[in-house]
Amino acid sequence: MIRATNRSMDFNLENPLANSHDFHLDTISSDLFLIESEHMPSNNYLNTLKEMDFDGSFRREAISSVLRVSCNFDPSLSYLAVNYLDRLLSSQGIPQPKPWLFRLLAVACVSLAAKMKEAEFYISDIQGDGGFVFDSRTIQKMEVLILGALNWRMRSITPFSFISFFISLFKPKDPPLRQALKARASEIIFKAQNDINLLEFKPSLIAASALLYASHELFPMQFLCFRKAISNCSHVKKENLLQCYNAMQEIAMDGYRSQFDVVSSSETPANVLDQHFSSSETEKTNGTIETLSTNSSNKIWAEKDIKRRKISAF
């Protein structure tokens, strides 16, 4: 069994610069904004993908390999592994698409992510089902290559690192509201990693855009206040935020139906939000009544184009 032996490596995506949860949010966040670009793929990575991998098939297959070999771990570990993968490819270039290489890259990235998150595992746990099987020495050689390409910056700064900071700007007082907002934004961020069009945006912008979309979806009456709070943040450029927000809409819309299905449970945070901000089950939006009951989920889905037009008024 493999386990991390250095406790200083204990790593949390939401708190990448600290070894404990006792930290000052404002100080940590300011530092994160300054160095987040160092934990992104290179500036020309997106163009390279579009030129050499015009349909995104190489990256999709590589990510699929990561997900297959990390299916027994927490999703945050997969997210970290894909971050390593993108940064590696942007540094070393896109190699020839060979099936065994997909698997070896995936295994090595997942192995490094598991060690960073102190997840105990056997080599067999990350080999996936069937196909290629690599020995420990081969995996370790690839790990060394990845570590060098990433300049040993393994405590990746991701969109999850900025969620608490931006939520603090919203100042939601009710814990269920805060948790529902965080949960929905996290769902959007996980989905957004698969889209190459978001590779050009900083992690902080992805976090802010996901939170804005989640706030509009969960409690739209507060959306303008949330938008103003983030737009006034000195670390955020409004023009870039608008571009990222627009790019994220299609990704977030994929979860539009499932999010309202969740409201059917009376114990869900989303339902608490609904009760907190509205005494009825309807919301007036630009003269249109949108019913938020689960019995009308088909109507909601049919009206998603209306919602998209409204959100585009950002």
C-alpha positions as a Markdown table, in Angstrom:
| # | Residue | x | y | z |
|---|---|---|---|---|
| 1 | Met | 0.0 | 0.0 | 0.0 |
| 2 | Ile | 1.2 | 3.5 | -0.8 |
| 3 | Arg | 0.7 | 6.4 | 1.6 |
| 4 | Ala | 2.0 | 9.9 | 2.0 |
| 5 | Thr | 4.6 | 9.9 | 4.8 |
| 6 | Asn | 5.0 | 13.7 | 5.1 |
| 7 | Arg | 2.2 | 15.3 | 7.0 |
| 8 | Ser | 3.1 | 18.7 | 5.5 |
| 9 | Met | 1.8 | 17.4 | 2.2 |
| 10 | Asp | -1.7 | 17.2 | 3.5 |
| 11 | Phe | -3.6 | 19.1 | 0.8 |
| 12 | Asn | -7.0 | 20.6 | 0.3 |
| 13 | Leu | -8.2 | 22.1 | -2.9 |
| 14 | Glu | -10.0 | 24.8 | -1.0 |
| 15 | Asn | -7.0 | 25.7 | 1.1 |
| 16 | Pro | -3.9 | 25.0 | -1.0 |
| 17 | Leu | -1.4 | 27.2 | 0.8 |
| 18 | Ala | -2.1 | 26.2 | 4.4 |
| 19 | Asn | -1.5 | 22.9 | 6.3 |
| 20 | Ser | -4.3 | 23.5 | 8.7 |
| 21 | His | -7.7 | 25.1 | 8.7 |
| 22 | Asp | -6.6 | 27.9 | 11.0 |
| 23 | Phe | -5.9 | 30.6 | 8.5 |
| 24 | His | -6.9 | 34.2 | 7.6 |
| 25 | Leu | -9.2 | 34.1 | 4.6 |
| 26 | Asp | -8.4 | 37.6 | 3.4 |
| 27 | Thr | -4.6 | 37.1 | 3.6 |
| 28 | Ile | -4.6 | 33.7 | 2.0 |
| 29 | Ser | -6.9 | 34.8 | -0.8 |
| 30 | Ser | -4.8 | 37.8 | -1.7 |
| 31 | Asp | -1.8 | 35.5 | -2.1 |
| 32 | Leu | -3.8 | 33.1 | -4.2 |
| 33 | Phe | -4.8 | 35.9 | -6.7 |
| 34 | Leu | -1.2 | 36.8 | -7.1 |
| 35 | Ile | 0.1 | 33.4 | -8.0 |
| 36 | Glu | -2.9 | 31.6 | -9.5 |
| 37 | Ser | -1.5 | 32.0 | -13.1 |
| 38 | Glu | 1.5 | 29.8 | -12.1 |
| 39 | His | -0.9 | 26.9 | -11.6 |
| 40 | Met | -2.5 | 27.2 | -15.0 |
| 41 | Pro | -1.6 | 25.7 | -18.4 |
| 42 | Ser | 0.6 | 28.0 | -20.5 |
| 43 | Asn | -1.0 | 30.9 | -22.4 |
| 44 | Asn | -0.7 | 29.1 | -25.8 |
| 45 | Tyr | -2.2 | 25.8 | -24.6 |
| 46 | Leu | -5.7 | 26.5 | -25.8 |
| 47 | Asn | -4.5 | 27.5 | -29.3 |
| 48 | Thr | -2.3 | 24.5 | -29.4 |
| 49 | Leu | -5.2 | 22.2 | -28.6 |
| 50 | Lys | -7.3 | 23.8 | -31.3 |
| 51 | Glu | -4.6 | 23.6 | -33.9 |
| 52 | Met | -3.2 | 20.1 | -33.2 |
| 53 | Asp | -6.3 | 18.6 | -31.6 |
| 54 | Phe | -9.0 | 20.4 | -33.4 |
| 55 | Asp | -11.8 | 18.3 | -32.1 |
| 56 | Gly | -10.5 | 18.0 | -28.6 |
| 57 | Ser | -10.3 | 14.2 | -28.9 |
| 58 | Phe | -6.9 | 13.8 | -27.4 |
| 59 | Arg | -7.7 | 15.8 | -24.2 |
| 60 | Arg | -11.1 | 14.2 | -23.9 |
| 61 | Glu | -9.5 | 10.7 | -24.1 |
| 62 | Ala | -6.8 | 11.7 | -21.6 |
| 63 | Ile | -9.4 | 13.0 | -19.2 |
| 64 | Ser | -11.5 | 9.9 | -19.7 |
| 65 | Ser | -8.5 | 7.8 | -18.7 |
| 66 | Val | -8.0 | 9.9 | -15.6 |
| 67 | Leu | -11.6 | 9.4 | -14.6 |
| 68 | Arg | -11.5 | 5.7 | -15.2 |
| 69 | Val | -8.4 | 5.1 | -13.1 |
| 70 | Ser | -9.6 | 7.4 | -10.3 |
| 71 | Cys | -13.2 | 6.3 | -10.1 |
| 72 | Asn | -12.6 | 4.9 | -6.6 |
| 73 | Phe | -11.5 | 8.2 | -5.2 |
| 74 | Asp | -13.1 | 11.5 | -4.3 |
| 75 | Pro | -13.9 | 13.7 | -7.3 |
| 76 | Ser | -11.6 | 16.4 | -6.1 |
| 77 | Leu | -8.7 | 14.0 | -6.6 |
| 78 | Ser | -9.7 | 13.5 | -10.2 |
| 79 | Tyr | -9.9 | 17.3 | -10.6 |
| 80 | Leu | -6.4 | 17.7 | -9.2 |
| 81 | Ala | -5.1 | 15.0 | -11.6 |
| 82 | Val | -6.6 | 16.7 | -14.6 |
| 83 | Asn | -5.0 | 19.9 | -13.5 |
| 84 | Tyr | -1.6 | 18.2 | -13.5 |
| 85 | Leu | -2.4 | 16.7 | -16.9 |
| 86 | Asp | -3.2 | 20.0 | -18.5 |
| 87 | Arg | -0.2 | 21.7 | -17.1 |
| 88 | Leu | 2.0 | 18.9 | -18.2 |
| 89 | Leu | 0.7 | 18.9 | -21.8 |
| 90 | Ser | 1.0 | 22.7 | -22.0 |
| 91 | Ser | 4.6 | 22.5 | -20.9 |
| 92 | Gln | 5.8 | 19.4 | -22.9 |
| 93 | Gly | 3.5 | 19.6 | -25.9 |
| 94 | Ile | 0.8 | 17.1 | -27.1 |
| 95 | Pro | 2.4 | 13.8 | -27.9 |
| 96 | Gln | 1.3 | 11.2 | -30.4 |
| 97 | Pro | -2.1 | 9.8 | -29.4 |
| 98 | Lys | -1.2 | 6.3 | -28.3 |
| 99 | Pro | -3.6 | 4.3 | -26.1 |
| 100 | Trp | -0.8 | 3.2 | -23.7 |
| 101 | Leu | 0.4 | 6.8 | -23.3 |
| 102 | Phe | -3.1 | 7.9 | -22.3 |
| 103 | Arg | -3.2 | 5.3 | -19.6 |
| 104 | Leu | 0.3 | 6.0 | -18.3 |
| 105 | Leu | -0.2 | 9.7 | -18.1 |
| 106 | Ala | -3.5 | 9.2 | -16.3 |
| 107 | Val | -2.1 | 6.7 | -13.8 |
| 108 | Ala | 0.9 | 8.9 | -13.0 |
| 109 | Cys | -1.2 | 12.0 | -12.6 |
| 110 | Val | -3.7 | 10.2 | -10.4 |
| 111 | Ser | -0.9 | 8.7 | -8.3 |
| 112 | Leu | 0.6 | 12.1 | -7.7 |
| 113 | Ala | -2.8 | 13.6 | -6.8 |
| 114 | Ala | -3.5 | 10.7 | -4.4 |
| 115 | Lys | -0.2 | 11.2 | -2.7 |
| 116 | Met | -0.9 | 14.9 | -2.3 |
| 117 | Lys | -4.2 | 14.2 | -0.8 |
| 118 | Glu | -2.8 | 11.5 | 1.5 |
| 119 | Ala | -5.1 | 8.8 | 0.0 |
| 120 | Glu | -3.9 | 5.3 | 0.8 |
| 121 | Phe | -3.9 | 3.1 | -2.3 |
| 122 | Tyr | -2.3 | 0.1 | -4.0 |
| 123 | Ile | -0.8 | 0.5 | -7.5 |
| 124 | Ser | -3.5 | -1.9 | -8.7 |
| 125 | Asp | -6.2 | 0.6 | -7.5 |
| 126 | Ile | -5.2 | 3.1 | -10.2 |
| 127 | Gln | -4.5 | 0.8 | -13.1 |
| 128 | Gly | -8.1 | 0.7 | -14.3 |
| 129 | Asp | -10.0 | -2.2 | -15.6 |
| 130 | Gly | -8.2 | -4.2 | -18.2 |
| 131 | Gly | -5.9 | -2.8 | -20.8 |
| 132 | Phe | -2.4 | -1.7 | -20.0 |
| 133 | Val | -0.7 | -2.5 | -16.7 |
| 134 | Phe | 2.4 | -0.6 | -15.6 |
| 135 | Asp | 4.9 | -1.5 | -12.9 |
| 136 | Ser | 5.9 | 0.8 | -10.1 |
| 137 | Arg | 9.2 | 1.8 | -11.7 |
| 138 | Thr | 7.5 | 2.9 | -15.0 |
| 139 | Ile | 4.9 | 5.0 | -13.1 |
| 140 | Gln | 7.6 | 6.6 | -10.9 |
| 141 | Lys | 9.6 | 7.7 | -14.0 |
| 142 | Met | 6.5 | 9.4 | -15.4 |
| 143 | Glu | 5.8 | 11.0 | -12.0 |
| 144 | Val | 9.3 | 12.5 | -12.0 |
| 145 | Leu | 8.7 | 13.8 | -15.5 |
| 146 | Ile | 5.5 | 15.4 | -14.4 |
| 147 | Leu | 7.1 | 16.9 | -11.3 |
| 148 | Gly | 9.8 | 18.5 | -13.3 |
| 149 | Ala | 7.4 | 19.9 | -15.9 |
| 150 | Leu | 5.3 | 21.4 | -13.1 |
| 151 | Asn | 8.3 | 22.8 | -11.3 |
| 152 | Trp | 7.2 | 20.8 | -8.3 |
| 153 | Arg | 4.2 | 23.1 | -7.9 |
| 154 | Met | 1.8 | 20.4 | -6.8 |
| 155 | Arg | -0.4 | 22.4 | -4.4 |
| 156 | Ser | -2.5 | 23.5 | -7.3 |
| 157 | Ile | -4.6 | 26.6 | -7.1 |
| 158 | Thr | -7.9 | 25.8 | -8.6 |
| 159 | Pro | -11.4 | 27.5 | -8.7 |
| 160 | Phe | -12.2 | 25.7 | -5.4 |
| 161 | Ser | -9.5 | 27.7 | -3.7 |
| 162 | Phe | -11.6 | 30.9 | -4.2 |
| 163 | Ile | -15.1 | 29.7 | -3.4 |
| 164 | Ser | -15.0 | 30.7 | 0.3 |
| 165 | Phe | -13.6 | 34.1 | -0.5 |
| 166 | Phe | -16.3 | 35.0 | -3.0 |
| 167 | Ile | -19.1 | 33.6 | -0.9 |
| 168 | Ser | -17.8 | 35.8 | 2.0 |
| 169 | Leu | -18.6 | 38.8 | -0.3 |
| 170 | Phe | -22.2 | 37.6 | -0.6 |
| 171 | Lys | -22.5 | 37.4 | 3.2 |
| 172 | Pro | -25.2 | 34.8 | 3.3 |
| 173 | Lys | -26.2 | 34.5 | 7.0 |
| 174 | Asp | -28.0 | 31.2 | 6.8 |
| 175 | Pro | -25.7 | 28.1 | 6.7 |
| 176 | Pro | -28.1 | 26.1 | 4.4 |
| 177 | Leu | -28.0 | 29.0 | 1.9 |
| 178 | Arg | -24.2 | 29.1 | 2.0 |
| 179 | Gln | -23.9 | 25.3 | 1.6 |
| 180 | Ala | -26.4 | 25.1 | -1.3 |
| 181 | Leu | -24.6 | 27.9 | -3.1 |
| 182 | Lys | -21.2 | 26.2 | -2.6 |
| 183 | Ala | -22.5 | 22.8 | -3.7 |
| 184 | Arg | -24.1 | 24.0 | -6.9 |
| 185 | Ala | -21.1 | 26.1 | -7.8 |
| 186 | Ser | -18.8 | 23.1 | -7.2 |
| 187 | Glu | -20.9 | 21.0 | -9.5 |
| 188 | Ile | -20.6 | 23.6 | -12.2 |
| 189 | Ile | -16.8 | 23.8 | -11.7 |
| 190 | Phe | -16.4 | 20.1 | -12.0 |
| 191 | Lys | -18.2 | 20.1 | -15.3 |
| 192 | Ala | -16.3 | 23.2 | -16.6 |
| 193 | Gln | -13.0 | 21.4 | -16.4 |
| 194 | Asn | -13.9 | 19.3 | -19.4 |
| 195 | Asp | -14.5 | 22.3 | -21.7 |
| 196 | Ile | -11.4 | 23.5 | -23.4 |
| 197 | Asn | -12.9 | 27.0 | -23.9 |
| 198 | Leu | -12.5 | 27.7 | -20.2 |
| 199 | Leu | -8.8 | 26.9 | -20.1 |
| 200 | Glu | -7.9 | 30.5 | -20.9 |
| 201 | Phe | -9.6 | 31.8 | -17.8 |
| 202 | Lys | -8.0 | 32.1 | -14.4 |
| 203 | Pro | -9.3 | 29.8 | -11.6 |
| 204 | Ser | -10.7 | 32.8 | -9.7 |
| 205 | Leu | -12.8 | 33.9 | -12.7 |
| 206 | Ile | -14.2 | 30.4 | -13.1 |
| 207 | Ala | -15.1 | 30.3 | -9.4 |
| 208 | Ala | -16.7 | 33.7 | -9.5 |
| 209 | Ser | -18.7 | 32.8 | -12.7 |
| 210 | Ala | -19.8 | 29.5 | -11.2 |
| 211 | Leu | -21.0 | 31.2 | -8.0 |
| 212 | Leu | -22.8 | 33.9 | -10.0 |
| 213 | Tyr | -24.6 | 31.3 | -12.1 |
| 214 | Ala | -25.5 | 29.3 | -9.0 |
| 215 | Ser | -26.8 | 32.3 | -7.2 |
| 216 | His | -29.0 | 33.2 | -10.1 |
| 217 | Glu | -30.3 | 29.7 | -10.3 |
| 218 | Leu | -31.0 | 29.2 | -6.6 |
| 219 | Phe | -32.1 | 32.7 | -5.5 |
| 220 | Pro | -32.4 | 35.0 | -8.4 |
| 221 | Met | -33.8 | 37.9 | -6.3 |
| 222 | Gln | -30.3 | 38.2 | -4.8 |
| 223 | Phe | -28.5 | 37.9 | -8.1 |
| 224 | Leu | -27.9 | 41.7 | -8.7 |
| 225 | Cys | -26.4 | 42.1 | -5.2 |
| 226 | Phe | -24.1 | 39.1 | -5.7 |
| 227 | Arg | -23.1 | 40.4 | -9.1 |
| 228 | Lys | -22.3 | 43.8 | -7.7 |
| 229 | Ala | -20.3 | 42.3 | -4.8 |
| 230 | Ile | -18.0 | 40.3 | -7.2 |
| 231 | Ser | -17.7 | 43.0 | -9.8 |
| 232 | Asn | -16.5 | 45.5 | -7.2 |
| 233 | Cys | -13.8 | 43.0 | -6.0 |
| 234 | Ser | -10.4 | 44.6 | -6.7 |
| 235 | His | -9.0 | 41.2 | -7.8 |
| 236 | Val | -11.6 | 40.8 | -10.6 |
| 237 | Lys | -11.7 | 42.4 | -14.0 |
| 238 | Lys | -15.3 | 42.9 | -15.0 |
| 239 | Glu | -14.6 | 42.4 | -18.7 |
| 240 | Asn | -12.9 | 39.1 | -18.1 |
| 241 | Leu | -15.6 | 38.0 | -15.7 |
| 242 | Leu | -18.3 | 38.7 | -18.3 |
| 243 | Gln | -16.4 | 36.6 | -20.9 |
| 244 | Cys | -15.9 | 33.7 | -18.5 |
| 245 | Tyr | -19.5 | 33.9 | -17.3 |
| 246 | Asn | -20.8 | 33.8 | -20.9 |
| 247 | Ala | -18.6 | 30.8 | -21.8 |
| 248 | Met | -19.8 | 28.9 | -18.7 |
| 249 | Gln | -23.6 | 29.3 | -19.4 |
| 250 | Glu | -23.9 | 26.3 | -21.7 |
| 251 | Ile | -22.0 | 24.1 | -19.2 |
| 252 | Ala | -24.1 | 25.2 | -16.3 |
| 253 | Met | -27.3 | 24.8 | -18.2 |
| 254 | Asp | -26.6 | 21.1 | -18.5 |
| 255 | Gly | -27.4 | 20.8 | -14.9 |
| 256 | Tyr | -30.5 | 23.0 | -15.0 |
| 257 | Arg | -33.0 | 20.2 | -15.0 |
| 258 | Ser | -31.3 | 18.1 | -12.4 |
| 259 | Gln | -31.0 | 21.0 | -10.0 |
| 260 | Phe | -34.7 | 21.6 | -10.0 |
| 261 | Asp | -35.4 | 17.9 | -9.5 |
| 262 | Val | -33.4 | 18.2 | -6.3 |
| 263 | Val | -36.0 | 20.7 | -5.0 |
| 264 | Ser | -38.5 | 17.8 | -4.7 |
| 265 | Ser | -36.9 | 16.8 | -1.4 |
| 266 | Ser | -38.1 | 18.9 | 1.5 |
| 267 | Glu | -34.8 | 18.4 | 3.3 |
| 268 | Thr | -32.5 | 19.8 | 0.6 |
| 269 | Pro | -30.6 | 23.1 | 0.9 |
| 270 | Ala | -32.2 | 24.2 | -2.4 |
| 271 | Asn | -35.7 | 23.9 | -0.9 |
| 272 | Val | -34.5 | 25.9 | 2.1 |
| 273 | Leu | -33.4 | 28.6 | -0.3 |
| 274 | Asp | -36.8 | 28.5 | -2.1 |
| 275 | Gln | -38.6 | 29.0 | 1.2 |
| 276 | His | -36.2 | 31.6 | 2.5 |
| 277 | Phe | -36.5 | 34.0 | -0.4 |
| 278 | Ser | -40.1 | 33.4 | -1.6 |
| 279 | Ser | -43.3 | 32.7 | 0.3 |
| 280 | Ser | -44.9 | 31.3 | -2.9 |
| 281 | Glu | -43.7 | 28.8 | -5.5 |
| 282 | Thr | -43.6 | 31.3 | -8.3 |
| 283 | Glu | -41.2 | 33.9 | -9.4 |
| 284 | Lys | -41.9 | 36.9 | -11.6 |
| 285 | Thr | -39.2 | 37.4 | -14.2 |
| 286 | Asn | -39.5 | 40.1 | -16.8 |
| 287 | Gly | -43.2 | 39.6 | -16.9 |
| 288 | Thr | -42.9 | 35.8 | -17.2 |
| 289 | Ile | -44.1 | 33.5 | -14.4 |
| 290 | Glu | -41.7 | 30.6 | -13.9 |
| 291 | Thr | -43.1 | 27.9 | -11.6 |
| 292 | Leu | -40.5 | 26.3 | -9.3 |
| 293 | Ser | -42.4 | 23.2 | -8.4 |
| 294 | Thr | -41.1 | 19.8 | -9.5 |
| 295 | Asn | -44.5 | 19.0 | -11.1 |
| 296 | Ser | -43.7 | 21.6 | -13.7 |
| 297 | Ser | -40.1 | 20.5 | -14.5 |
| 298 | Asn | -41.0 | 20.0 | -18.1 |
| 299 | Lys | -42.2 | 23.6 | -18.3 |
| 300 | Ile | -38.9 | 24.8 | -16.7 |
| 301 | Trp | -36.9 | 22.8 | -19.3 |
| 302 | Ala | -38.9 | 24.2 | -22.1 |
| 303 | Glu | -38.3 | 27.7 | -20.8 |
| 304 | Lys | -34.6 | 27.4 | -20.5 |
| 305 | Asp | -34.1 | 29.6 | -23.5 |
| 306 | Ile | -36.0 | 32.4 | -21.7 |
| 307 | Lys | -33.8 | 32.0 | -18.7 |
| 308 | Arg | -30.6 | 32.0 | -20.9 |
| 309 | Arg | -31.7 | 35.3 | -22.4 |
| 310 | Lys | -32.3 | 36.8 | -19.0 |
| 311 | Ile | -29.0 | 35.7 | -17.6 |
| 312 | Ser | -27.2 | 37.1 | -20.7 |
| 313 | Ala | -28.2 | 40.5 | -19.5 |
| 314 | Phe | -25.2 | 40.3 | -17.1 |
